Coordinates of N, CA and C in Angstrom, one line a residue:
V3 N -3.6 -118.4 47.0 CA -2.3 -117.8 47.0 C -1.7 -117.7 48.3
D4 N -0.5 -118.1 48.5 CA 0.2 -118.0 49.8 C 0.4 -116.5 50.1
F5 N 0.2 -116.1 51.3 CA 0.4 -114.6 51.6 C 1.8 -114.1 51.4
S6 N 2.8 -115.0 51.5 CA 4.2 -114.6 51.3 C 4.3 -114.1 49.8
E7 N 3.6 -114.7 48.9 CA 3.6 -114.2 47.5 C 3.0 -112.8 47.4
I8 N 1.9 -112.5 48.1 CA 1.3 -111.2 48.0 C 2.3 -110.2 48.7
R9 N 2.9 -110.6 49.8 CA 3.8 -109.7 50.5 C 5.0 -109.3 49.6
R10 N 5.5 -110.3 48.9 CA 6.6 -110.1 48.0 C 6.2 -109.2 46.8
A11 N 5.1 -109.5 46.2 CA 4.6 -108.7 45.1 C 4.4 -107.2 45.4
H12 N 4.1 -106.9 46.6 CA 3.8 -105.5 47.1 C 4.8 -105.1 48.2
S13 N 6.0 -105.5 48.0 CA 7.0 -105.3 49.0 C 7.2 -103.8 49.4
H14 N 7.0 -102.9 48.3 CA 7.2 -101.5 48.6 C 6.1 -101.0 49.5
L15 N 4.9 -101.5 49.4 CA 3.8 -101.1 50.3 C 4.0 -101.5 51.7
Y16 N 4.5 -102.8 51.8 CA 4.7 -103.4 53.2 C 5.9 -102.7 53.8
W17 N 6.9 -102.2 53.1 CA 8.0 -101.5 53.6 C 7.5 -100.2 54.2
L18 N 6.6 -99.5 53.4 CA 6.1 -98.2 53.9 C 5.2 -98.4 55.1
M19 N 4.4 -99.4 55.2 CA 3.6 -99.6 56.3 C 4.5 -100.0 57.5
G20 N 5.6 -100.7 57.3 CA 6.5 -101.0 58.3 C 7.1 -99.7 58.9
E21 N 7.3 -98.7 58.1 CA 7.9 -97.5 58.6 C 6.9 -96.8 59.5
F22 N 5.6 -96.8 59.2 CA 4.6 -96.3 60.1 C 4.5 -97.1 61.4
F23 N 4.6 -98.4 61.2 CA 4.6 -99.3 62.4 C 5.7 -98.9 63.4
K24 N 6.9 -98.6 62.9 CA 8.0 -98.3 63.7 C 7.7 -97.0 64.5
E25 N 6.9 -96.1 64.0 CA 6.6 -94.8 64.6 C 5.3 -94.9 65.5
K26 N 4.8 -96.2 65.6 CA 3.5 -96.4 66.4 C 2.4 -95.6 65.7
R27 N 2.3 -95.6 64.4 CA 1.3 -94.9 63.8 C 0.5 -95.8 62.8
F28 N 0.6 -97.1 63.0 CA 0.0 -98.0 62.1 C -0.9 -99.0 62.9
H29 N -2.1 -99.1 62.5 CA -3.1 -100.1 63.2 C -3.7 -100.9 62.0
M30 N -3.8 -102.2 62.2 CA -4.4 -103.1 61.2 C -5.7 -103.8 61.7
L31 N -6.7 -103.7 60.8 CA -8.0 -104.3 61.1 C -8.1 -105.6 60.2
Y32 N -8.8 -106.6 60.7 CA -9.0 -107.7 59.8 C -10.5 -107.6 59.3
G33 N -10.7 -108.2 58.1 CA -12.0 -108.3 57.5 C -12.4 -109.7 57.1
N34 N -13.4 -109.9 56.2 CA -13.8 -111.2 55.9 C -12.8 -112.0 55.1
H35 N -11.9 -111.3 54.3 CA -10.9 -112.0 53.6 C -9.7 -112.5 54.3
N36 N -9.4 -111.8 55.5 CA -8.3 -112.3 56.3 C -8.7 -112.5 57.8
V37 N -10.0 -113.0 58.0 CA -10.5 -113.1 59.3 C -9.7 -114.2 60.1
V38 N -8.9 -115.0 59.4 CA -8.1 -116.0 60.1 C -7.1 -115.3 60.9
W39 N -6.8 -114.0 60.6 CA -5.8 -113.3 61.4 C -6.3 -112.8 62.7
R40 N -7.5 -113.2 63.1 CA -7.9 -112.9 64.5 C -7.2 -113.9 65.4
D41 N -6.6 -114.9 64.8 CA -5.8 -115.9 65.6 C -4.4 -115.4 65.7
P42 N -3.9 -115.1 67.0 CA -2.6 -114.5 67.2 C -1.5 -115.4 66.6
Q43 N -1.7 -116.7 66.6 CA -0.7 -117.6 66.0 C -0.5 -117.3 64.5
Q44 N -1.6 -117.1 63.8 CA -1.6 -116.8 62.4 C -0.9 -115.5 62.1
V45 N -1.2 -114.5 63.0 CA -0.6 -113.2 62.8 C 1.0 -113.3 63.0
A46 N 1.4 -114.0 64.0 CA 2.8 -114.2 64.3 C 3.5 -114.8 63.1
R47 N 2.8 -115.8 62.5 CA 3.4 -116.6 61.4 C 3.6 -115.8 60.2
H48 N 2.6 -114.9 59.9 CA 2.6 -114.1 58.6 C 3.1 -112.7 58.6
L49 N 3.0 -112.1 59.8 CA 3.2 -110.6 59.8 C 4.4 -110.2 60.7
F50 N 4.8 -111.0 61.6 CA 5.9 -110.5 62.5 C 7.2 -110.3 61.7
T51 N 7.4 -111.2 60.8 CA 8.7 -111.1 60.0 C 8.4 -111.2 58.5
T52 N 9.4 -110.9 57.7 CA 9.3 -111.2 56.2 C 10.7 -111.6 55.8
R53 N 10.8 -112.1 54.5 CA 12.1 -112.5 54.0 C 12.7 -111.5 53.1
D54 N 13.9 -111.1 53.4 CA 14.6 -110.1 52.6 C 14.9 -110.7 51.2
T55 N 14.5 -110.0 50.2 CA 14.6 -110.6 48.8 C 16.0 -110.6 48.3
I56 N 16.9 -109.9 49.0 CA 18.3 -109.9 48.6 C 19.2 -111.0 49.3
T57 N 19.0 -110.9 50.7 CA 19.9 -111.8 51.5 C 19.2 -113.2 51.8
G58 N 17.8 -113.2 51.6 CA 17.1 -114.4 51.9 C 16.9 -114.6 53.4
S59 N 17.3 -113.7 54.2 CA 17.2 -113.9 55.7 C 15.8 -113.3 56.2
E60 N 15.4 -113.7 57.3 CA 14.2 -113.2 57.9 C 14.5 -111.8 58.6
I61 N 13.6 -110.8 58.3 CA 13.8 -109.5 58.9 C 12.4 -109.1 59.5
P62 N 12.4 -108.1 60.4 CA 11.2 -107.7 61.1 C 10.2 -107.0 60.1
L63 N 8.9 -107.3 60.2 CA 7.9 -106.7 59.4 C 7.0 -105.8 60.4
F64 N 6.1 -106.5 61.1 CA 5.3 -105.9 62.2 C 5.5 -106.7 63.4
P65 N 6.7 -106.7 64.0 CA 6.9 -107.6 65.2 C 6.0 -107.2 66.3
G66 N 5.3 -108.2 66.8 CA 4.4 -108.1 68.0 C 3.1 -107.4 67.7
I67 N 2.7 -107.2 66.4 CA 1.5 -106.5 66.1 C 0.2 -107.3 66.5
T68 N -0.8 -106.6 66.9 CA -2.1 -107.2 67.3 C -3.1 -106.6 66.3
L69 N -3.9 -107.6 65.7 CA -4.9 -107.1 64.8 C -6.2 -107.0 65.5
H70 N -7.1 -106.1 65.1 CA -8.3 -105.8 65.8 C -9.5 -105.9 64.8
E71 N -10.7 -106.2 65.3 CA -11.9 -106.2 64.5 C -12.4 -104.8 64.3
G72 N -12.1 -103.9 65.3 CA -12.5 -102.6 65.1 C -11.7 -101.7 66.1
L73 N -11.7 -100.4 65.8 CA -11.1 -99.4 66.6 C -12.1 -98.3 66.9
V74 N -11.9 -97.6 68.1 CA -12.7 -96.5 68.4 C -11.8 -95.3 68.4
L75 N -12.0 -94.3 67.6 CA -11.2 -93.1 67.5 C -11.9 -92.1 68.5
H76 N -11.1 -91.4 69.3 CA -11.6 -90.4 70.2 C -11.1 -89.1 69.8
H77 N -11.9 -88.2 69.5 CA -11.5 -86.8 69.2 C -11.7 -86.0 70.5
T78 N -10.5 -85.8 71.1 CA -10.5 -85.2 72.5 C -11.2 -83.8 72.6
P79 N -11.0 -82.9 71.7 CA -11.6 -81.5 71.9 C -13.1 -81.5 72.0
S80 N -13.7 -82.5 71.2 CA -15.2 -82.5 71.1 C -15.7 -83.7 71.9
D81 N -14.9 -84.5 72.4 CA -15.2 -85.8 73.1 C -16.1 -86.6 72.2
R82 N -15.9 -86.6 70.9 CA -16.7 -87.4 69.9 C -15.9 -88.7 69.7
R83 N -16.6 -89.8 69.6 CA -16.0 -91.1 69.2 C -16.6 -91.6 67.9
I84 N -15.7 -92.3 67.2 CA -16.0 -92.8 65.9 C -15.6 -94.3 65.8
L85 N -16.4 -95.2 65.4 CA -16.1 -96.6 65.3 C -15.5 -96.8 63.9
V86 N -14.4 -97.5 63.8 CA -13.8 -97.9 62.5 C -13.7 -99.4 62.5
T87 N -14.3 -100.0 61.4 CA -14.2 -101.4 61.2 C -14.3 -101.8 59.8
H88 N -14.1 -103.0 59.4 CA -14.1 -103.4 58.0 C -15.5 -103.2 57.3
G89 N -16.5 -103.6 58.0 CA -17.9 -103.5 57.5 C -18.5 -104.8 57.1
H90 N -17.8 -105.9 57.2 CA -18.4 -107.2 56.9 C -19.3 -107.7 57.9
Q91 N -19.3 -107.0 59.1 CA -20.2 -107.3 60.2 C -21.7 -107.1 59.8
G92 N -22.0 -106.3 58.8 CA -23.3 -106.2 58.3 C -23.7 -107.2 57.2
D93 N -22.9 -108.2 57.0 CA -23.1 -109.1 55.9 C -22.9 -110.5 56.6
M94 N -24.1 -111.2 56.7 CA -24.1 -112.5 57.4 C -23.2 -113.5 56.7
M95 N -23.2 -113.5 55.4 CA -22.4 -114.5 54.6 C -20.9 -114.2 54.9
S96 N -20.5 -113.0 55.0 CA -19.1 -112.7 55.2 C -18.6 -112.7 56.7
D97 N -19.6 -112.6 57.6 CA -19.3 -112.5 59.0 C -19.5 -113.9 59.7
T98 N -20.8 -114.2 60.0 CA -21.1 -115.5 60.7 C -20.7 -116.7 59.8
L99 N -21.0 -116.6 58.5 CA -20.7 -117.8 57.6 C -19.4 -117.6 56.8
W100 N -18.5 -117.0 57.4 CA -17.2 -116.7 56.6 C -16.5 -118.0 56.2
P101 N -16.5 -119.1 57.0 CA -15.8 -120.3 56.4 C -16.4 -120.8 55.1
L102 N -17.8 -120.8 55.1 CA -18.5 -121.2 53.9 C -18.2 -120.2 52.7
S103 N -18.2 -118.9 53.0 CA -18.0 -117.9 52.0 C -16.6 -118.1 51.4
R104 N -15.5 -118.3 52.2 CA -14.2 -118.5 51.7 C -14.1 -119.7 50.8
L105 N -14.8 -120.8 51.2 CA -14.8 -122.0 50.4 C -15.4 -121.8 49.1
L106 N -16.5 -121.1 49.1 CA -17.2 -120.8 47.8 C -16.4 -120.0 46.9
V107 N -15.7 -119.0 47.4 CA -14.9 -118.1 46.6 C -13.8 -118.9 46.0
R108 N -13.1 -119.8 46.7 CA -11.9 -120.5 46.3 C -12.3 -121.6 45.3
L109 N -13.4 -122.3 45.5 CA -13.7 -123.4 44.7 C -14.8 -123.2 43.7
L110 N -15.6 -122.2 43.8 CA -16.7 -122.0 42.9 C -16.6 -120.7 42.1
W111 N -16.6 -119.6 42.9 CA -16.8 -118.3 42.2 C -15.5 -117.9 41.5
K112 N -14.4 -118.2 42.0 CA -13.1 -117.9 41.3 C -13.1 -118.4 39.9
P113 N -13.3 -119.7 39.6 CA -13.3 -120.2 38.2 C -14.4 -119.6 37.4
L114 N -15.6 -119.3 38.0 CA -16.7 -118.8 37.3 C -16.4 -117.3 36.9
Q115 N -15.7 -116.6 37.8 CA -15.4 -115.2 37.4 C -14.5 -115.1 36.2
I116 N -13.6 -116.1 36.1 CA -12.7 -116.2 34.9 C -13.6 -116.3 33.6
L117 N -14.8 -116.8 33.7 CA -15.7 -117.0 32.6 C -16.6 -115.8 32.5
G118 N -16.5 -114.8 33.4 CA -17.3 -113.6 33.3 C -18.5 -113.6 34.2
V119 N -18.6 -114.6 35.1 CA -19.8 -114.7 36.0 C -19.5 -114.0 37.3
N120 N -20.2 -113.0 37.7 CA -20.0 -112.3 39.0 C -20.4 -113.1 40.2
D121 N -19.8 -112.9 41.3 CA -20.1 -113.6 42.5 C -21.3 -112.9 43.2
P122 N -22.5 -113.6 43.2 CA -23.7 -112.9 43.7 C -23.7 -112.7 45.2
T123 N -22.7 -113.4 46.0 CA -22.6 -113.3 47.4 C -21.7 -112.0 47.8
S124 N -21.1 -111.4 46.8 CA -20.2 -110.2 47.1 C -21.0 -108.9 47.0
P125 N -21.0 -108.1 48.1 CA -21.6 -106.8 48.1 C -21.0 -105.9 47.0
A126 N -19.7 -106.1 46.7 CA -19.0 -105.3 45.8 C -19.5 -105.5 44.3
Q127 N -20.1 -106.7 44.1 CA -20.5 -107.0 42.7 C -22.1 -107.2 42.6
N128 N -22.7 -107.3 43.8 CA -24.2 -107.5 43.7 C -24.8 -106.2 44.3
F129 N -25.4 -105.4 43.5 CA -26.0 -104.1 43.9 C -27.0 -104.2 45.0
A130 N -27.9 -105.2 44.8 CA -29.0 -105.4 45.8 C -28.4 -105.8 47.2
K131 N -27.4 -106.7 47.2 CA -26.9 -107.1 48.4 C -26.1 -105.9 49.1
R132 N -25.4 -105.1 48.2 CA -24.7 -104.0 48.7 C -25.6 -103.0 49.5
G133 N -26.8 -102.8 48.9 CA -27.7 -101.9 49.5 C -28.2 -102.4 50.8
R134 N -28.4 -103.7 50.9 CA -28.9 -104.3 52.2 C -27.9 -104.2 53.3
V135 N -26.6 -104.5 52.9 CA -25.5 -104.4 53.9 C -25.4 -102.9 54.4
E136 N -25.5 -102.0 53.5 CA -25.3 -100.6 53.9 C -26.5 -100.1 54.7
Q137 N -27.7 -100.6 54.5 CA -28.9 -100.3 55.2 C -28.7 -100.8 56.7
R138 N -28.2 -102.0 56.8 CA -28.0 -102.5 58.2 C -27.0 -101.7 59.0
I139 N -25.9 -101.3 58.3 CA -24.9 -100.5 59.0 C -25.4 -99.1 59.3
M140 N -26.2 -98.5 58.4 CA -26.7 -97.1 58.7 C -27.8 -97.3 59.8
A141 N -28.6 -98.3 59.9 CA -29.6 -98.5 60.9 C -28.9 -98.6 62.3
W142 N -27.7 -99.2 62.3 CA -27.0 -99.3 63.6 C -26.5 -98.0 64.0
A143 N -25.9 -97.3 63.0 CA -25.3 -95.9 63.3 C -26.4 -95.0 63.8
E144 N -27.6 -95.1 63.2 CA -28.7 -94.2 63.6 C -29.3 -94.6 64.9
A145 N -29.4 -95.9 65.2 CA -30.0 -96.3 66.4 C -29.1 -96.0 67.7
Y146 N -27.8 -96.1 67.5 CA -26.9 -95.8 68.6 C -26.3 -94.4 68.6
H147 N -26.6 -93.6 67.6 CA -26.1 -92.3 67.4 C -24.6 -92.3 67.5
Y148 N -24.0 -93.2 66.7 CA -22.6 -93.5 66.7 C -22.0 -93.4 65.4
P149 N -21.2 -92.4 65.0 CA -20.6 -92.4 63.6 C -19.7 -93.7 63.4
I150 N -19.8 -94.1 62.2 CA -19.0 -95.4 61.8 C -18.4 -95.2 60.5
I151 N -17.1 -95.6 60.4 CA -16.3 -95.6 59.1 C -16.0 -97.1 58.8
C152 N -16.3 -97.5 57.6 CA -16.0 -98.8 57.2 C -15.7 -98.9 55.7
G153 N -15.6 -100.1 55.2 CA -15.4 -100.4 53.8 C -16.3 -101.5 53.3
H154 N -15.7 -102.6 52.8 CA -16.4 -103.8 52.4 C -17.2 -103.8 51.2
T155 N -18.0 -102.7 51.0 CA -18.9 -102.7 49.8 C -18.2 -102.1 48.6
H156 N -17.1 -101.5 48.8 CA -16.3 -100.8 47.7 C -17.1 -99.6 47.1
R157 N -18.0 -99.1 47.8 CA -18.8 -97.9 47.3 C -18.6 -96.8 48.3
S158 N -18.0 -95.7 47.9 CA -17.7 -94.6 48.9 C -19.0 -93.9 49.3
V159 N -19.1 -93.5 50.5 CA -20.3 -92.9 51.1 C -19.9 -91.8 52.1
F160 N -20.4 -90.6 51.8 CA -20.2 -89.4 52.7 C -21.6 -88.8 52.9
P161 N -22.2 -89.1 54.1 CA -23.6 -88.7 54.2 C -23.9 -87.2 54.3
D162 N -25.1 -86.8 53.8 CA -25.5 -85.4 53.9 C -25.9 -85.1 55.4
A163 N -25.9 -83.9 55.7 CA -26.3 -83.5 57.1 C -27.7 -84.0 57.4
G164 N -27.9 -84.6 58.5 CA -29.2 -85.2 58.9 C -29.3 -86.7 58.6
E165 N -28.5 -87.2 57.7 CA -28.5 -88.6 57.4 C -27.7 -89.4 58.4
P166 N -28.0 -90.8 58.6 CA -27.2 -91.6 59.5 C -25.7 -91.4 59.3
P167 N -24.9 -91.3 60.4 CA -23.5 -91.0 60.2 C -22.7 -92.2 59.8
Y168 N -22.9 -92.7 58.6 CA -22.2 -93.9 58.0 C -21.3 -93.4 56.9
Y169 N -20.0 -93.6 57.1 CA -19.0 -93.2 56.1 C -18.3 -94.4 55.6
N170 N -18.1 -94.5 54.3 CA -17.5 -95.6 53.7 C -16.3 -95.1 52.8
I171 N -15.2 -95.8 53.0 CA -13.9 -95.4 52.4 C -13.9 -95.6 50.9
G172 N -14.8 -96.5 50.4 CA -14.9 -96.8 49.0 C -14.0 -98.0 48.6
S173 N -13.1 -97.8 47.7 CA -12.3 -98.9 47.1 C -10.8 -98.6 47.0
G174 N -10.0 -99.5 47.4 CA -8.5 -99.3 47.2 C -8.0 -100.2 46.0
V175 N -8.9 -100.8 45.3 CA -8.6 -101.7 44.2 C -9.2 -101.3 42.9
H176 N -9.8 -100.1 42.8 CA -10.4 -99.6 41.6 C -9.3 -99.4 40.6
P177 N -9.5 -99.7 39.3 CA -8.4 -99.6 38.3 C -8.1 -98.1 38.0
R178 N -8.9 -97.2 38.3 CA -8.7 -95.8 37.9 C -8.3 -94.9 39.1
C179 N -8.6 -95.3 40.3 CA -8.3 -94.4 41.4 C -8.5 -95.2 42.7
I180 N -8.1 -94.5 43.8 CA -8.2 -95.0 45.2 C -9.0 -93.9 46.0
T181 N -10.0 -94.3 46.6 CA -10.7 -93.4 47.5 C -10.5 -93.7 48.9
G182 N -10.8 -92.8 49.8 CA -10.5 -93.0 51.2 C -11.2 -91.9 52.1
I183 N -11.3 -92.2 53.3 CA -11.8 -91.2 54.3 C -10.6 -90.7 55.1
E184 N -10.4 -89.4 55.2 CA -9.3 -88.8 56.0 C -9.9 -88.0 57.1
I185 N -9.2 -88.0 58.3 CA -9.5 -87.2 59.4 C -8.3 -86.3 59.7
N186 N -8.5 -85.0 59.7 CA -7.3 -84.1 59.8 C -7.8 -82.8 60.4
D187 N -7.1 -82.4 61.5 CA -7.4 -81.1 62.1 C -8.9 -81.0 62.5
G188 N -9.4 -82.1 63.1 CA -10.8 -82.0 63.5 C -11.8 -82.1 62.4
Q189 N -11.4 -82.4 61.2 CA -12.4 -82.5 60.1 C -12.3 -83.9 59.5
I190 N -13.4 -84.3 58.9 CA -13.5 -85.6 58.2 C -13.9 -85.3 56.8
L191 N -13.2 -86.0 55.8 CA -13.5 -85.7 54.4 C -13.3 -87.0 53.6
L192 N -13.9 -87.0 52.4 CA -13.7 -88.1 51.4 C -12.8 -87.6 50.3
I193 N -11.8 -88.4 50.0 CA -10.8 -87.9 49.1 C -10.6 -89.1 48.0
K194 N -9.9 -88.6 46.9 CA -9.6 -89.6 45.8 C -8.2 -89.3 45.4
W195 N -7.4 -90.4 45.3 CA -6.1 -90.4 44.6 C -6.2 -91.0 43.3
W196 N -5.7 -90.4 42.3 CA -5.7 -91.0 40.9 C -4.5 -90.5 40.1
V197 N -4.3 -91.2 39.0 CA -3.2 -90.8 38.1 C -3.8 -90.1 36.9
R198 N -3.3 -88.9 36.6 CA -3.8 -88.2 35.4 C -2.7 -87.3 34.8
P199 N -2.8 -87.0 33.5 CA -1.7 -86.1 32.9 C -1.9 -84.7 33.3
D200 N -0.7 -84.0 33.4 CA -0.7 -82.6 33.7 C -0.8 -81.8 32.4
S201 N -0.6 -80.5 32.4 CA -0.7 -79.7 31.2 C 0.3 -80.0 30.2
E202 N 1.4 -80.7 30.6 CA 2.5 -81.0 29.7 C 2.5 -82.5 29.3
G203 N 1.4 -83.2 29.7 CA 1.3 -84.6 29.3 C 2.0 -85.6 30.2
R204 N 2.6 -85.1 31.3 CA 3.2 -86.0 32.2 C 2.2 -86.6 33.2
L205 N 2.3 -87.9 33.5 CA 1.4 -88.5 34.4 C 1.8 -88.1 35.9
T206 N 0.8 -87.7 36.6 CA 1.0 -87.3 38.0 C 0.0 -87.9 38.9
V207 N 0.4 -88.2 40.2 CA -0.6 -88.7 41.2 C -1.2 -87.5 41.9
T208 N -2.6 -87.4 41.8 CA -3.3 -86.2 42.2 C -4.3 -86.6 43.3
R209 N -4.4 -85.8 44.3 CA -5.3 -85.9 45.4 C -6.4 -84.9 45.2
D210 N -7.7 -85.4 45.1 CA -8.9 -84.5 44.9 C -9.8 -84.7 46.1
L211 N -10.4 -83.6 46.5 CA -11.4 -83.6 47.6 C -12.8 -83.9 46.9
L212 N -13.5 -85.0 47.4 CA -14.8 -85.4 46.8 C -15.9 -84.8 47.7
E213 N -15.8 -84.9 49.0 CA -16.9 -84.5 49.9 C -16.3 -83.9 51.2
G214 N -16.9 -83.0 51.8 CA -16.5 -82.4 53.0 C -15.6 -81.2 52.7
P215 N -14.8 -80.7 53.7 CA -14.7 -81.3 55.1 C -15.9 -81.0 56.0
R216 N -16.1 -81.8 57.0 CA -17.1 -81.6 58.0 C -16.5 -81.7 59.4
A217 N -16.8 -80.9 60.3 CA -16.3 -80.9 61.6 C -16.7 -82.2 62.4
I218 N -15.7 -82.8 63.1 CA -16.0 -84.0 63.8 C -17.0 -83.7 64.9
A219 N -16.9 -82.5 65.5 CA -17.9 -82.1 66.5 C -19.3 -82.1 66.0
A220 N -19.5 -82.0 64.7 CA -20.9 -81.9 64.2 C -21.4 -83.3 63.8
L221 N -20.6 -84.4 64.0 CA -21.2 -85.7 63.6 C -22.2 -86.2 64.5

């Protein structure tokens, strides 16, 4: 699928992200599915501008944006640092062998999934592989005493006290809800956004706290 089709189908989301970008509050990381965006020319081609659906003219989207493989968040009061990355770095097939992985997804696993066959190379669908990827990331976090926030496996993780400081945002494509990691007022927490009926039967978007909060200084 051409990215312009995705951008048009979710134009309301890209408009909102564009508003954050204007306020210098938006940072974008690339993962295994869009690793080609580590090439500045690809970023300029797809993300600098977009086409207005009414006038047909090119308008700014994320002009001049730079994509990163990871970010380091610095909590100044505690001098604590947290690494944020996609998480595919713990998966050799999605990281080192990403060209082969993309080829298999497009030519082999996509048509097989239509028939109900899950992709065994995907940590989101292969529980054993998911566990191995998470163990590698947790081992890194423990060895370097460095908290890390990532995704990739589509399984939310908020460690207990004393466990390796590995936090996973979970999934933004789950049919029933969206999970995420929030950092606010020196606290880190795992939250869930979902649609549910209120007492009068009206559907409402609700934010629930799943785990935390925990002080950043305690990580």
